[in-house]
């Protein structure tokens, strides 16, 4: 094969401020095909703050707490219509709704989710919020940014668009080696939903495989640590003297070496 899959991969970096889709071949980025989506973990946290503040309790100044809430209770829906139907049910038929107890940073250092009507603590003055369909509609913004007025394609469509901008001989290898990084990729069900969506968009003759590392939040750092300790790492190293003389443009020159196909 011209491009063994082990030498080609599509990195989907679900970061704090943005989501980047970057195709790599032989260790080099195909910069002309990179796509950025202006949705990241920060926007999802802010969206959750808006929803809770409008419906229940003003938490606009509690970014840290709401970010923890998002990490603790949110998941990616595999069937949005079915989950919405469940969220409309009452009582025990609703398996989606949870009560999230907010921390007071005295007896409770971190918030936690629990079933409605139950409590781990005897204190009755702890504040709590009820989260229902917010648990999956907030992460859904990654797949449909237009839901909150962002005129951009979702992450699944962006992956298909990025791969379509690469040479045809490279495309099957990119579809079969999609790697997720970043904290937003930690949502339960994210990998499965993304794989299913991309499978629907990819040509039928191509295999689709999405890989979620054991620790997506530190995966990029681990890769950088390996690179810095390898012989190839010397190629990309920029000394303090060089940086003071040339600035960040030298970093771009060292790292932005595009593969020639």
PDB file of N, CA, C and O in Angstrom, residues 170-199:
ATOM      1  N   UNK A 170      -5.044   8.483   0.273  1.00  0.00           N
ATOM      2  CA  UNK A 170      -4.831   8.640   1.708  1.00  0.00           C
ATOM      3  C   UNK A 170      -6.109   8.449   2.521  1.00  0.00           C
ATOM      4  O   UNK A 170      -6.065   8.087   3.707  1.00  0.00           O
ATOM      5  N   UNK A 171      -7.254   8.679   1.906  1.00  0.00           N
ATOM      6  CA  UNK A 171      -8.521   8.747   2.632  1.00  0.00           C
ATOM      7  C   UNK A 171      -8.894   7.472   3.397  1.00  0.00           C
ATOM      8  O   UNK A 171      -9.306   7.560   4.566  1.00  0.00           O
ATOM      9  N   UNK A 172      -8.781   6.283   2.829  1.00  0.00           N
ATOM     10  CA  UNK A 172      -9.162   5.093   3.613  1.00  0.00           C
ATOM     11  C   UNK A 172      -8.324   4.909   4.866  1.00  0.00           C
ATOM     12  O   UNK A 172      -8.817   4.405   5.877  1.00  0.00           O
ATOM     13  N   UNK A 173      -7.071   5.332   4.824  1.00  0.00           N
ATOM     14  CA  UNK A 173      -6.199   5.184   5.976  1.00  0.00           C
ATOM     15  C   UNK A 173      -6.542   6.198   7.065  1.00  0.00           C
ATOM     16  O   UNK A 173      -6.393   5.912   8.251  1.00  0.00           O
ATOM     17  N   UNK A 174      -6.998   7.367   6.672  1.00  0.00           N
ATOM     18  CA  UNK A 174      -7.417   8.367   7.657  1.00  0.00           C
ATOM     19  C   UNK A 174      -8.717   7.944   8.333  1.00  0.00           C
ATOM     20  O   UNK A 174      -8.870   8.091   9.555  1.00  0.00           O
ATOM     21  N   UNK A 175      -9.657   7.414   7.559  1.00  0.00           N
ATOM     22  CA  UNK A 175     -10.911   6.948   8.142  1.00  0.00           C
ATOM     23  C   UNK A 175     -10.673   5.808   9.140  1.00  0.00           C
ATOM     24  O   UNK A 175     -11.403   5.677  10.125  1.00  0.00           O
ATOM     25  N   UNK A 176      -9.670   5.001   8.890  1.00  0.00           N
ATOM     26  CA  UNK A 176      -9.432   3.842   9.745  1.00  0.00           C
ATOM     27  C   UNK A 176      -8.511   4.154  10.928  1.00  0.00           C
ATOM     28  O   UNK A 176      -8.194   3.258  11.709  1.00  0.00           O
ATOM     29  N   UNK A 177      -8.089   5.400  11.062  1.00  0.00           N
ATOM     30  CA  UNK A 177      -7.179   5.751  12.159  1.00  0.00           C
ATOM     31  C   UNK A 177      -7.494   7.158  12.661  1.00  0.00           C
ATOM     32  O   UNK A 177      -6.696   8.080  12.499  1.00  0.00           O
ATOM     33  N   UNK A 178      -8.664   7.313  13.266  1.00  0.00           N
ATOM     34  CA  UNK A 178      -9.089   8.587  13.848  1.00  0.00           C
ATOM     35  C   UNK A 178      -8.782   8.542  15.344  1.00  0.00           C
ATOM     36  O   UNK A 178      -9.229   7.654  16.058  1.00  0.00           O
ATOM     37  N   UNK A 179      -7.995   9.507  15.808  1.00  0.00           N
ATOM     38  CA  UNK A 179      -7.540   9.530  17.201  1.00  0.00           C
ATOM     39  C   UNK A 179      -8.131  10.738  17.909  1.00  0.00           C
ATOM     40  O   UNK A 179      -8.027  11.875  17.419  1.00  0.00           O
ATOM     41  N   UNK A 180      -8.749  10.516  19.063  1.00  0.00           N
ATOM     42  CA  UNK A 180      -9.367  11.584  19.848  1.00  0.00           C
ATOM     43  C   UNK A 180      -8.429  12.040  20.957  1.00  0.00           C
ATOM     44  O   UNK A 180      -7.797  11.222  21.627  1.00  0.00           O
ATOM     45  N   UNK A 181      -8.343  13.335  21.165  1.00  0.00           N
ATOM     46  CA  UNK A 181      -7.596  13.887  22.291  1.00  0.00           C
ATOM     47  C   UNK A 181      -8.403  15.039  22.886  1.00  0.00           C
ATOM     48  O   UNK A 181      -9.341  15.546  22.279  1.00  0.00           O
ATOM     49  N   UNK A 182      -8.014  15.446  24.088  1.00  0.00           N
ATOM     50  CA  UNK A 182      -8.677  16.571  24.740  1.00  0.00           C
ATOM     51  C   UNK A 182      -9.726  16.131  25.741  1.00  0.00           C
ATOM     52  O   UNK A 182     -10.317  15.057  25.618  1.00  0.00           O
ATOM     53  N   UNK A 183      -9.960  16.977  26.727  1.00  0.00           N
ATOM     54  CA  UNK A 183     -10.876  16.637  27.806  1.00  0.00           C
ATOM     55  C   UNK A 183     -12.310  16.446  27.365  1.00  0.00           C
ATOM     56  O   UNK A 183     -13.042  15.631  27.953  1.00  0.00           O
ATOM     57  N   UNK A 184     -12.750  17.155  26.331  1.00  0.00           N
ATOM     58  CA  UNK A 184     -14.126  17.026  25.875  1.00  0.00           C
ATOM     59  C   UNK A 184     -14.405  15.635  25.312  1.00  0.00           C
ATOM     60  O   UNK A 184     -15.556  15.184  25.302  1.00  0.00           O
ATOM     61  N   UNK A 185     -13.368  14.953  24.873  1.00  0.00           N
ATOM     62  CA  UNK A 185     -13.543  13.593  24.350  1.00  0.00           C
ATOM     63  C   UNK A 185     -13.853  12.580  25.450  1.00  0.00           C
ATOM     64  O   UNK A 185     -14.150  11.427  25.155  1.00  0.00           O
ATOM     65  N   UNK A 186     -13.793  13.021  26.708  1.00  0.00           N
ATOM     66  CA  UNK A 186     -14.041  12.113  27.834  1.00  0.00           C
ATOM     67  C   UNK A 186     -15.526  11.885  28.108  1.00  0.00           C
ATOM     68  O   UNK A 186     -15.869  11.043  28.957  1.00  0.00           O
ATOM     69  N   UNK A 187     -16.417  12.613  27.445  1.00  0.00           N
ATOM     70  CA  UNK A 187     -17.846  12.401  27.666  1.00  0.00           C
ATOM     71  C   UNK A 187     -18.209  10.943  27.383  1.00  0.00           C
ATOM     72  O   UNK A 187     -17.837  10.408  26.333  1.00  0.00           O
ATOM     73  N   UNK A 188     -18.933  10.291  28.276  1.00  0.00           N
ATOM     74  CA  UNK A 188     -19.387   8.923  27.978  1.00  0.00           C
ATOM     75  C   UNK A 188     -20.210   8.889  26.689  1.00  0.00           C
ATOM     76  O   UNK A 188     -21.070   9.746  26.469  1.00  0.00           O
ATOM     77  N   UNK A 189     -19.922   7.947  25.828  1.00  0.00           N
ATOM     78  CA  UNK A 189     -20.654   7.800  24.577  1.00  0.00           C
ATOM     79  C   UNK A 189     -20.126   8.627  23.425  1.00  0.00           C
ATOM     80  O   UNK A 189     -20.593   8.486  22.286  1.00  0.00           O
ATOM     81  N   UNK A 190     -19.127   9.481  23.688  1.00  0.00           N
ATOM     82  CA  UNK A 190     -18.619  10.361  22.627  1.00  0.00           C
ATOM     83  C   UNK A 190     -17.987   9.557  21.497  1.00  0.00           C
ATOM     84  O   UNK A 190     -18.265   9.785  20.322  1.00  0.00           O
ATOM     85  N   UNK A 191     -17.113   8.627  21.849  1.00  0.00           N
ATOM     86  CA  UNK A 191     -16.433   7.827  20.835  1.00  0.00           C
ATOM     87  C   UNK A 191     -17.431   7.029  20.002  1.00  0.00           C
ATOM     88  O   UNK A 191     -17.353   7.010  18.764  1.00  0.00           O
ATOM     89  N   UNK A 192     -18.400   6.380  20.657  1.00  0.00           N
ATOM     90  CA  UNK A 192     -19.374   5.550  19.948  1.00  0.00           C
ATOM     91  C   UNK A 192     -20.236   6.380  18.999  1.00  0.00           C
ATOM     92  O   UNK A 192     -20.499   5.982  17.859  1.00  0.00           O
ATOM     93  N   UNK A 193     -20.683   7.544  19.465  1.00  0.00           N
ATOM     94  CA  UNK A 193     -21.515   8.406  18.626  1.00  0.00           C
ATOM     95  C   UNK A 193     -20.726   8.924  17.425  1.00  0.00           C
ATOM     96  O   UNK A 193     -21.230   8.921  16.288  1.00  0.00           O
ATOM     97  N   UNK A 194     -19.498   9.349  17.673  1.00  0.00           N
ATOM     98  CA  UNK A 194     -18.684   9.882  16.579  1.00  0.00           C
ATOM     99  C   UNK A 194     -18.400   8.801  15.541  1.00  0.00           C
ATOM    100  O   UNK A 194     -18.485   9.047  14.333  1.00  0.00           O
ATOM    101  N   UNK A 195     -18.096   7.606  16.008  1.00  0.00           N
ATOM    102  CA  UNK A 195     -17.807   6.509  15.085  1.00  0.00           C
ATOM    103  C   UNK A 195     -19.034   6.171  14.245  1.00  0.00           C
ATOM    104  O   UNK A 195     -18.933   5.937  13.033  1.00  0.00           O
ATOM    105  N   UNK A 196     -20.209   6.168  14.878  1.00  0.00           N
ATOM    106  CA  UNK A 196     -21.438   5.861  14.148  1.00  0.00           C
ATOM    107  C   UNK A 196     -21.769   6.946  13.127  1.00  0.00           C
ATOM    108  O   UNK A 196     -22.160   6.645  11.989  1.00  0.00           O
ATOM    109  N   UNK A 197     -21.593   8.206  13.507  1.00  0.00           N
ATOM    110  CA  UNK A 197     -21.890   9.310  12.595  1.00  0.00           C
ATOM    111  C   UNK A 197     -20.938   9.327  11.409  1.00  0.00           C
ATOM    112  O   UNK A 197     -21.353   9.537  10.262  1.00  0.00           O
ATOM    113  N   UNK A 198     -19.656   9.140  11.682  1.00  0.00           N
ATOM    114  CA  UNK A 198     -18.667   9.146  10.594  1.00  0.00           C
ATOM    115  C   UNK A 198     -18.887   7.956   9.670  1.00  0.00           C
ATOM    116  O   UNK A 198     -18.723   8.060   8.453  1.00  0.00           O
ATOM    117  N   UNK A 199     -19.296   6.814  10.242  1.00  0.00           N
ATOM    118  CA  UNK A 199     -19.584   5.637   9.418  1.00  0.00           C
ATOM    119  C   UNK A 199     -20.691   5.953   8.409  1.00  0.00           C
ATOM    120  O   UNK A 199     -20.630   5.487   7.257  1.00  0.00           O
TER     121      UNK A 199
END
